[in-house]
Amino acid sequence: MASKKRYKFTEAEYSRGGRLSILFAAASLALLLADVILSFADGGKAGAYIGAVAAAAMLLAVYGFWVGMRSFREDCTSPVLSVIGSLMCGVSALLWLSLYLTGL
């Protein structure tokens, strides 16, 4: 016999911090792509402005990770954006750190 349970589908409520975390991760990865393109166009001799953009992008990734982790405290029905944003920012920060340490 079929189950008599009824499921109620509601719209998921995402946290503000999760949304910001994804935004910071996307900005950090976009700046990474821009740095790679500009450095390639300059023949690897980009200079200090590429380094300044890279430092800002790394700080964005670290701050996005922090915001994503703090967003788990917020009351929301779905932590999906918080998880995705925190992971993306963490991976982006590790990528920036590895690029920085490779250059030393």
mmCIF file with all atom_site columns, C-alpha atoms in Angstrom:
data_model
loop_
_atom_site.group_PDB
_atom_site.id
_atom_site.type_symbol
_atom_site.label_atom_id
_atom_site.label_alt_id
_atom_site.label_comp_id
_atom_site.label_asym_id
_atom_site.label_entity_id
_atom_site.label_seq_id
_atom_site.pdbx_PDB_ins_code
_atom_site.Cartn_x
_atom_site.Cartn_y
_atom_site.Cartn_z
_atom_site.occupancy
_atom_site.B_iso_or_equiv
_atom_site.pdbx_formal_charge
_atom_site.auth_seq_id
_atom_site.auth_comp_id
_atom_site.auth_asym_id
_atom_site.auth_atom_id
_atom_site.pdbx_PDB_model_num
ATOM 1   C CA . MET A 1 1   ? 0.000  0.000  0.000   1.00 0.00 ? 1   MET A CA 1
ATOM 2   C CA . ALA A 1 2   ? 1.246  3.516  -0.801  1.00 0.00 ? 2   ALA A CA 1
ATOM 3   C CA . SER A 1 3   ? 2.468  5.811  1.929   1.00 0.00 ? 3   SER A CA 1
ATOM 4   C CA . LYS A 1 4   ? 0.008  8.491  3.041   1.00 0.00 ? 4   LYS A CA 1
ATOM 5   C CA . LYS A 1 5   ? 2.757  10.964 3.980   1.00 0.00 ? 5   LYS A CA 1
ATOM 6   C CA . ARG A 1 6   ? 2.675  14.283 2.205   1.00 0.00 ? 6   ARG A CA 1
ATOM 7   C CA . TYR A 1 7   ? 5.818  16.256 1.576   1.00 0.00 ? 7   TYR A CA 1
ATOM 8   C CA . LYS A 1 8   ? 5.838  19.998 1.728   1.00 0.00 ? 8   LYS A CA 1
ATOM 9   C CA . PHE A 1 9   ? 8.330  21.738 -0.515  1.00 0.00 ? 9   PHE A CA 1
ATOM 10  C CA . THR A 1 10  ? 9.345  25.167 0.698   1.00 0.00 ? 10  THR A CA 1
ATOM 11  C CA . GLU A 1 11  ? 11.812 27.600 -0.698  1.00 0.00 ? 11  GLU A CA 1
ATOM 12  C CA . ALA A 1 12  ? 15.219 27.219 0.876   1.00 0.00 ? 12  ALA A CA 1
ATOM 13  C CA . GLU A 1 13  ? 16.410 30.178 2.889   1.00 0.00 ? 13  GLU A CA 1
ATOM 14  C CA . TYR A 1 14  ? 20.126 30.766 2.400   1.00 0.00 ? 14  TYR A CA 1
ATOM 15  C CA . SER A 1 15  ? 22.324 32.738 4.747   1.00 0.00 ? 15  SER A CA 1
ATOM 16  C CA . ARG A 1 16  ? 23.660 36.153 3.815   1.00 0.00 ? 16  ARG A CA 1
ATOM 17  C CA . GLY A 1 17  ? 27.189 35.091 4.731   1.00 0.00 ? 17  GLY A CA 1
ATOM 18  C CA . GLY A 1 18  ? 27.006 32.113 2.381   1.00 0.00 ? 18  GLY A CA 1
ATOM 19  C CA . ARG A 1 19  ? 26.055 34.391 -0.497  1.00 0.00 ? 19  ARG A CA 1
ATOM 20  C CA . LEU A 1 20  ? 28.877 36.798 0.340   1.00 0.00 ? 20  LEU A CA 1
ATOM 21  C CA . SER A 1 21  ? 31.335 33.939 0.604   1.00 0.00 ? 21  SER A CA 1
ATOM 22  C CA . ILE A 1 22  ? 30.476 32.731 -2.901  1.00 0.00 ? 22  ILE A CA 1
ATOM 23  C CA . LEU A 1 23  ? 30.758 36.305 -4.190  1.00 0.00 ? 23  LEU A CA 1
ATOM 24  C CA . PHE A 1 24  ? 34.230 36.700 -2.653  1.00 0.00 ? 24  PHE A CA 1
ATOM 25  C CA . ALA A 1 25  ? 35.339 33.347 -4.060  1.00 0.00 ? 25  ALA A CA 1
ATOM 26  C CA . ALA A 1 26  ? 34.156 34.284 -7.545  1.00 0.00 ? 26  ALA A CA 1
ATOM 27  C CA . ALA A 1 27  ? 35.916 37.651 -7.312  1.00 0.00 ? 27  ALA A CA 1
ATOM 28  C CA . SER A 1 28  ? 39.146 36.011 -6.146  1.00 0.00 ? 28  SER A CA 1
ATOM 29  C CA . LEU A 1 29  ? 39.083 33.462 -8.960  1.00 0.00 ? 29  LEU A CA 1
ATOM 30  C CA . ALA A 1 30  ? 38.241 36.182 -11.514 1.00 0.00 ? 30  ALA A CA 1
ATOM 31  C CA . LEU A 1 31  ? 41.244 38.201 -10.314 1.00 0.00 ? 31  LEU A CA 1
ATOM 32  C CA . LEU A 1 32  ? 43.390 35.078 -10.633 1.00 0.00 ? 32  LEU A CA 1
ATOM 33  C CA . LEU A 1 33  ? 42.295 34.699 -14.237 1.00 0.00 ? 33  LEU A CA 1
ATOM 34  C CA . ALA A 1 34  ? 42.928 38.389 -14.910 1.00 0.00 ? 34  ALA A CA 1
ATOM 35  C CA . ASP A 1 35  ? 46.408 38.155 -13.351 1.00 0.00 ? 35  ASP A CA 1
ATOM 36  C CA . VAL A 1 36  ? 47.296 35.122 -15.450 1.00 0.00 ? 36  VAL A CA 1
ATOM 37  C CA . ILE A 1 37  ? 46.136 36.809 -18.659 1.00 0.00 ? 37  ILE A CA 1
ATOM 38  C CA . LEU A 1 38  ? 47.933 40.082 -17.908 1.00 0.00 ? 38  LEU A CA 1
ATOM 39  C CA . SER A 1 39  ? 51.117 38.313 -16.873 1.00 0.00 ? 39  SER A CA 1
ATOM 40  C CA . PHE A 1 40  ? 51.039 36.187 -20.010 1.00 0.00 ? 40  PHE A CA 1
ATOM 41  C CA . ALA A 1 41  ? 50.481 39.287 -22.153 1.00 0.00 ? 41  ALA A CA 1
ATOM 42  C CA . ASP A 1 42  ? 53.466 41.007 -20.505 1.00 0.00 ? 42  ASP A CA 1
ATOM 43  C CA . GLY A 1 43  ? 55.706 38.001 -21.061 1.00 0.00 ? 43  GLY A CA 1
ATOM 44  C CA . GLY A 1 44  ? 56.076 37.169 -17.368 1.00 0.00 ? 44  GLY A CA 1
ATOM 45  C CA . LYS A 1 45  ? 57.446 40.593 -16.447 1.00 0.00 ? 45  LYS A CA 1
ATOM 46  C CA . ALA A 1 46  ? 54.230 42.097 -15.149 1.00 0.00 ? 46  ALA A CA 1
ATOM 47  C CA . GLY A 1 47  ? 55.568 44.022 -12.212 1.00 0.00 ? 47  GLY A CA 1
ATOM 48  C CA . ALA A 1 48  ? 54.215 45.272 -8.930  1.00 0.00 ? 48  ALA A CA 1
ATOM 49  C CA . TYR A 1 49  ? 50.658 45.974 -10.047 1.00 0.00 ? 49  TYR A CA 1
ATOM 50  C CA . ILE A 1 50  ? 50.036 42.276 -10.712 1.00 0.00 ? 50  ILE A CA 1
ATOM 51  C CA . GLY A 1 51  ? 51.437 41.462 -7.273  1.00 0.00 ? 51  GLY A CA 1
ATOM 52  C CA . ALA A 1 52  ? 49.172 44.033 -5.631  1.00 0.00 ? 52  ALA A CA 1
ATOM 53  C CA . VAL A 1 53  ? 46.125 42.581 -7.370  1.00 0.00 ? 53  VAL A CA 1
ATOM 54  C CA . ALA A 1 54  ? 47.203 39.083 -6.314  1.00 0.00 ? 54  ALA A CA 1
ATOM 55  C CA . ALA A 1 55  ? 47.620 40.163 -2.677  1.00 0.00 ? 55  ALA A CA 1
ATOM 56  C CA . ALA A 1 56  ? 44.168 41.760 -2.713  1.00 0.00 ? 56  ALA A CA 1
ATOM 57  C CA . ALA A 1 57  ? 42.670 38.617 -4.239  1.00 0.00 ? 57  ALA A CA 1
ATOM 58  C CA . MET A 1 58  ? 44.307 36.450 -1.586  1.00 0.00 ? 58  MET A CA 1
ATOM 59  C CA . LEU A 1 59  ? 42.892 38.670 1.152   1.00 0.00 ? 59  LEU A CA 1
ATOM 60  C CA . LEU A 1 60  ? 39.463 38.410 -0.503  1.00 0.00 ? 60  LEU A CA 1
ATOM 61  C CA . ALA A 1 61  ? 39.710 34.625 -0.422  1.00 0.00 ? 61  ALA A CA 1
ATOM 62  C CA . VAL A 1 62  ? 40.754 34.537 3.239   1.00 0.00 ? 62  VAL A CA 1
ATOM 63  C CA . TYR A 1 63  ? 38.017 36.992 4.220   1.00 0.00 ? 63  TYR A CA 1
ATOM 64  C CA . GLY A 1 64  ? 35.460 35.022 2.192   1.00 0.00 ? 64  GLY A CA 1
ATOM 65  C CA . PHE A 1 65  ? 36.465 31.854 4.029   1.00 0.00 ? 65  PHE A CA 1
ATOM 66  C CA . TRP A 1 66  ? 36.037 33.635 7.358   1.00 0.00 ? 66  TRP A CA 1
ATOM 67  C CA . VAL A 1 67  ? 32.615 34.993 6.355   1.00 0.00 ? 67  VAL A CA 1
ATOM 68  C CA . GLY A 1 68  ? 31.558 31.557 5.110   1.00 0.00 ? 68  GLY A CA 1
ATOM 69  C CA . MET A 1 69  ? 32.536 29.891 8.363   1.00 0.00 ? 69  MET A CA 1
ATOM 70  C CA . ARG A 1 70  ? 30.728 32.507 10.437  1.00 0.00 ? 70  ARG A CA 1
ATOM 71  C CA . SER A 1 71  ? 27.602 32.088 8.314   1.00 0.00 ? 71  SER A CA 1
ATOM 72  C CA . PHE A 1 72  ? 27.007 28.652 9.829   1.00 0.00 ? 72  PHE A CA 1
ATOM 73  C CA . ARG A 1 73  ? 25.879 30.460 13.000  1.00 0.00 ? 73  ARG A CA 1
ATOM 74  C CA . GLU A 1 74  ? 23.068 32.244 11.149  1.00 0.00 ? 74  GLU A CA 1
ATOM 75  C CA . ASP A 1 75  ? 19.555 30.852 11.224  1.00 0.00 ? 75  ASP A CA 1
ATOM 76  C CA . CYS A 1 76  ? 18.788 29.478 7.787   1.00 0.00 ? 76  CYS A CA 1
ATOM 77  C CA . THR A 1 77  ? 17.109 26.417 6.392   1.00 0.00 ? 77  THR A CA 1
ATOM 78  C CA . SER A 1 78  ? 19.859 25.429 3.983   1.00 0.00 ? 78  SER A CA 1
ATOM 79  C CA . PRO A 1 79  ? 23.619 25.718 4.592   1.00 0.00 ? 79  PRO A CA 1
ATOM 80  C CA . VAL A 1 80  ? 24.469 24.769 0.992   1.00 0.00 ? 80  VAL A CA 1
ATOM 81  C CA . LEU A 1 81  ? 25.802 28.194 -0.019  1.00 0.00 ? 81  LEU A CA 1
ATOM 82  C CA . SER A 1 82  ? 27.858 28.439 3.154   1.00 0.00 ? 82  SER A CA 1
ATOM 83  C CA . VAL A 1 83  ? 29.516 25.088 2.451   1.00 0.00 ? 83  VAL A CA 1
ATOM 84  C CA . ILE A 1 84  ? 30.171 25.846 -1.222  1.00 0.00 ? 84  ILE A CA 1
ATOM 85  C CA . GLY A 1 85  ? 31.457 29.367 -0.500  1.00 0.00 ? 85  GLY A CA 1
ATOM 86  C CA . SER A 1 86  ? 33.743 28.224 2.300   1.00 0.00 ? 86  SER A CA 1
ATOM 87  C CA . LEU A 1 87  ? 35.191 25.437 0.176   1.00 0.00 ? 87  LEU A CA 1
ATOM 88  C CA . MET A 1 88  ? 35.713 27.688 -2.839  1.00 0.00 ? 88  MET A CA 1
ATOM 89  C CA . CYS A 1 89  ? 37.384 30.387 -0.744  1.00 0.00 ? 89  CYS A CA 1
ATOM 90  C CA . GLY A 1 90  ? 39.554 27.847 1.058   1.00 0.00 ? 90  GLY A CA 1
ATOM 91  C CA . VAL A 1 91  ? 40.744 26.304 -2.194  1.00 0.00 ? 91  VAL A CA 1
ATOM 92  C CA . SER A 1 92  ? 41.307 29.756 -3.678  1.00 0.00 ? 92  SER A CA 1
ATOM 93  C CA . ALA A 1 93  ? 43.329 30.871 -0.640  1.00 0.00 ? 93  ALA A CA 1
ATOM 94  C CA . LEU A 1 94  ? 45.450 27.720 -0.805  1.00 0.00 ? 94  LEU A CA 1
ATOM 95  C CA . LEU A 1 95  ? 46.008 28.311 -4.519  1.00 0.00 ? 95  LEU A CA 1
ATOM 96  C CA . TRP A 1 96  ? 47.122 31.884 -3.885  1.00 0.00 ? 96  TRP A CA 1
ATOM 97  C CA . LEU A 1 97  ? 49.379 30.771 -1.029  1.00 0.00 ? 97  LEU A CA 1
ATOM 98  C CA . SER A 1 98  ? 51.005 28.108 -3.193  1.00 0.00 ? 98  SER A CA 1
ATOM 99  C CA . LEU A 1 99  ? 51.617 30.653 -5.972  1.00 0.00 ? 99  LEU A CA 1
ATOM 100 C CA . TYR A 1 100 ? 53.158 33.035 -3.467  1.00 0.00 ? 100 TYR A CA 1
ATOM 101 C CA . LEU A 1 101 ? 55.409 30.387 -1.927  1.00 0.00 ? 101 LEU A CA 1
ATOM 102 C CA . THR A 1 102 ? 56.452 29.128 -5.364  1.00 0.00 ? 102 THR A CA 1
ATOM 103 C CA . GLY A 1 103 ? 57.621 32.651 -6.224  1.00 0.00 ? 103 GLY A CA 1
ATOM 104 C CA . LEU A 1 104 ? 59.877 32.913 -3.175  1.00 0.00 ? 104 LEU A CA 1
#
